[in-house]
Amino acid sequence: MRGFIEFVVRFKNYITLITLVVMSLSLMSIGNLSKLGGFRAVIVGSIGWIQSVFAWIPNPVALKAENTALRELNLQLAVEAARSRQATLENSTLRSMLRLPALTDYRLITADVIGKTTTQQRNYATINKGQADGIGEGMSVISDAGLVGIVIGASEHYAILQLLINRDTRVSAKVQRTRVDGIIQWEGENTLVLKNVPRTLDVQDGDRILTSNYSPRYPANIVIGIVRQSTDEPNTLFRRIVVEPAVNFSTLEQVFVVDAKVDQERVGLERVVDERLTNRTAP
Amino acid sequence: MAMNFDLRSSEYVTNPVIRYIGYGVIAMMLSVIHVVFLRFLEVSSVTPDLLLIFTVWIALVEGQFTGMIAGFLCGLLFDFVSTDVIGTNALAKTMAGFIAGYFHRPGFIKETIGSARFMMIVAVSGFVHNLIYNFFFLRPMQVSFLMFFAQYGVASTLYSTVAAIFPMLYVARKKE
């Protein structure tokens, strides 16, 4: 017995350590006893109450972290909202473009605008389709809104468009309601002008302007714009008719190239007759 | 806390009952402080372990035997006030008290606690403490023990070691 007591006293630290380790491991395995759980619930509840008492004290580090997280979230949501708006607009545009081929008899070649100038006197646009896609010089270009311009040059995979808002553009046009003819021109800024319309003819604000059947270069009945102002030109017999283009050139992204080239036979005949008449009337 | 080591001739120190009651009260206060207020000192979800420092303190003042029992009781107390599995902290702090007890030198308590030696003992005990604690903490999870320990165990040990500088400086000042 004495030997045992001496042993215990001598190795009391190790015996205590083993005992405490065994007790700890036992507690880990029986930690879910209901009595212990209830007792613990009281303690955790009390601690929770103390925590709530001091909850009003701000924690700058936590607030900073929360602020940063909220800012990141806000940024992500803003990007998401912008994408959503962009997708909605694109969806709307594409939907109206899908309807367009059904409204025309011509084959349409879809293309994306990959470059453009809309702030100069002569405005052009570059599209991502060219001769390899069947695009050739002289083809007219439209969008779901209306007439865009005409192809003036094409390479294998790209083409250059002369936009309606170009000093060199002339389009034979008509008023849809009254069939009055005229020539559409661009004189700068954001509007077009319908010229050569006598004062006596009926043109009113809100009238729709279309390409006429007389033009050998543009298909007939393509929307050009809406009459915004119609006034008598001073000292002439004509009216000054301001037309708002149907196409918004600053936001132009997708276009259709109309697969219909200039009717060379018609152009040739008209040229010959014109020359003959000119010669006949010459002195 | 000076009563735990200082003025060996005073009644506080020589009366073990009062001394141990004092340890108990301090341990309870530290537990509450740890759970309620230490969030203000949180750095990347890591806080200093005040009860570990206190266990090391008791082990250095009272010896290995008392240090182990103090570690066990402090750990058990912390297990109750926190949401840990009961017994996890008890086991880890028992081992911390056991290791810190090896550095107990009667008659040189102030020299031990009032010097960088105290921080070193806290670091060693804390390392073993966190090793055991993280092992049992991560046991039910599919998390790499080494990765977690390297990230949180070592960080917690370092933070506790840095926090041990305050009792060390306090004792060092008293010593002068």
PDB file of N, CA, C and O in Angstrom, chain B residues 38 41-48 151-157 159-160:
ATOM      1  N   LEU B  38     -13.970  40.418 -26.893  1.00  0.00           N
ATOM      2  CA  LEU B  38     -12.779  40.195 -27.702  1.00  0.00           C
ATOM      3  C   LEU B  38     -13.011  40.362 -29.195  1.00  0.00           C
ATOM      4  O   LEU B  38     -12.067  40.404 -29.972  1.00  0.00           O
ATOM      5  N   LEU B  41     -11.091  43.041 -30.775  1.00  0.00           N
ATOM      6  CA  LEU B  41      -9.660  42.839 -31.051  1.00  0.00           C
ATOM      7  C   LEU B  41      -9.445  41.783 -32.122  1.00  0.00           C
ATOM      8  O   LEU B  41      -8.325  41.345 -32.350  1.00  0.00           O
ATOM      9  N   GLU B  42     -10.545  41.384 -32.757  1.00  0.00           N
ATOM     10  CA  GLU B  42     -10.468  40.311 -33.739  1.00  0.00           C
ATOM     11  C   GLU B  42      -9.699  40.766 -34.982  1.00  0.00           C
ATOM     12  O   GLU B  42      -9.968  41.826 -35.520  1.00  0.00           O
ATOM     13  N   VAL B  43      -8.753  39.951 -35.396  1.00  0.00           N
ATOM     14  CA  VAL B  43      -8.021  40.218 -36.642  1.00  0.00           C
ATOM     15  C   VAL B  43      -8.161  38.974 -37.510  1.00  0.00           C
ATOM     16  O   VAL B  43      -7.640  37.915 -37.170  1.00  0.00           O
ATOM     17  N   SER B  44      -8.877  39.123 -38.631  1.00  0.00           N
ATOM     18  CA  SER B  44      -9.127  37.993 -39.545  1.00  0.00           C
ATOM     19  C   SER B  44      -9.657  36.776 -38.783  1.00  0.00           C
ATOM     20  O   SER B  44      -9.144  35.657 -38.928  1.00  0.00           O
ATOM     21  N   SER B  45     -10.643  37.001 -37.949  1.00  0.00           N
ATOM     22  CA  SER B  45     -11.316  35.944 -37.170  1.00  0.00           C
ATOM     23  C   SER B  45     -10.414  35.310 -36.114  1.00  0.00           C
ATOM     24  O   SER B  45     -10.733  34.256 -35.574  1.00  0.00           O
ATOM     25  N   VAL B  46      -9.293  35.917 -35.803  1.00  0.00           N
ATOM     26  CA  VAL B  46      -8.381  35.367 -34.785  1.00  0.00           C
ATOM     27  C   VAL B  46      -8.346  36.313 -33.586  1.00  0.00           C
ATOM     28  O   VAL B  46      -8.251  37.528 -33.755  1.00  0.00           O
ATOM     29  N   THR B  47      -8.443  35.725 -32.380  1.00  0.00           N
ATOM     30  CA  THR B  47      -8.376  36.527 -31.153  1.00  0.00           C
ATOM     31  C   THR B  47      -7.342  35.919 -30.208  1.00  0.00           C
ATOM     32  O   THR B  47      -7.065  34.727 -30.297  1.00  0.00           O
ATOM     33  N   PRO B  48      -6.790  36.733 -29.317  1.00  0.00           N
ATOM     34  CA  PRO B  48      -5.852  36.151 -28.340  1.00  0.00           C
ATOM     35  C   PRO B  48      -6.624  35.304 -27.327  1.00  0.00           C
ATOM     36  O   PRO B  48      -7.760  35.612 -26.991  1.00  0.00           O
ATOM     37  N   GLN B 151      -3.036  28.343 -40.859  1.00  0.00           N
ATOM     38  CA  GLN B 151      -3.710  29.642 -41.020  1.00  0.00           C
ATOM     39  C   GLN B 151      -4.215  30.203 -39.688  1.00  0.00           C
ATOM     40  O   GLN B 151      -3.986  31.364 -39.374  1.00  0.00           O
ATOM     41  N   TYR B 152      -4.920  29.359 -38.943  1.00  0.00           N
ATOM     42  CA  TYR B 152      -5.565  29.861 -37.725  1.00  0.00           C
ATOM     43  C   TYR B 152      -4.816  29.478 -36.449  1.00  0.00           C
ATOM     44  O   TYR B 152      -4.731  30.274 -35.521  1.00  0.00           O
ATOM     45  N   GLY B 153      -4.291  28.245 -36.387  1.00  0.00           N
ATOM     46  CA  GLY B 153      -3.596  27.789 -35.179  1.00  0.00           C
ATOM     47  C   GLY B 153      -2.363  28.617 -34.905  1.00  0.00           C
ATOM     48  O   GLY B 153      -2.179  29.132 -33.789  1.00  0.00           O
ATOM     49  N   VAL B 154      -1.547  28.783 -35.930  1.00  0.00           N
ATOM     50  CA  VAL B 154      -0.307  29.555 -35.754  1.00  0.00           C
ATOM     51  C   VAL B 154      -0.636  31.025 -35.491  1.00  0.00           C
ATOM     52  O   VAL B 154      -0.034  31.663 -34.622  1.00  0.00           O
ATOM     53  N   ALA B 155      -1.627  31.540 -36.202  1.00  0.00           N
ATOM     54  CA  ALA B 155      -2.022  32.949 -36.010  1.00  0.00           C
ATOM     55  C   ALA B 155      -2.527  33.179 -34.591  1.00  0.00           C
ATOM     56  O   ALA B 155      -2.169  34.170 -33.942  1.00  0.00           O
ATOM     57  N   SER B 156      -3.330  32.244 -34.108  1.00  0.00           N
ATOM     58  CA  SER B 156      -3.860  32.372 -32.745  1.00  0.00           C
ATOM     59  C   SER B 156      -2.731  32.295 -31.714  1.00  0.00           C
ATOM     60  O   SER B 156      -2.717  33.034 -30.727  1.00  0.00           O
ATOM     61  N   THR B 157      -1.770  31.409 -31.962  1.00  0.00           N
ATOM     62  CA  THR B 157      -0.613  31.288 -31.050  1.00  0.00           C
ATOM     63  C   THR B 157       0.168  32.599 -31.015  1.00  0.00           C
ATOM     64  O   THR B 157       0.526  33.092 -29.933  1.00  0.00           O
ATOM     65  N   TYR B 159      -0.891  35.595 -31.803  1.00  0.00           N
ATOM     66  CA  TYR B 159      -1.695  36.676 -31.204  1.00  0.00           C
ATOM     67  C   TYR B 159      -1.695  36.551 -29.676  1.00  0.00           C
ATOM     68  O   TYR B 159      -1.563  37.547 -28.956  1.00  0.00           O
ATOM     69  N   SER B 160      -1.836  35.318 -29.168  1.00  0.00           N
ATOM     70  CA  SER B 160      -1.810  35.106 -27.722  1.00  0.00           C
ATOM     71  C   SER B 160      -0.432  35.461 -27.153  1.00  0.00           C
ATOM     72  O   SER B 160      -0.327  36.046 -26.066  1.00  0.00           O
TER      73      SER B 160
END
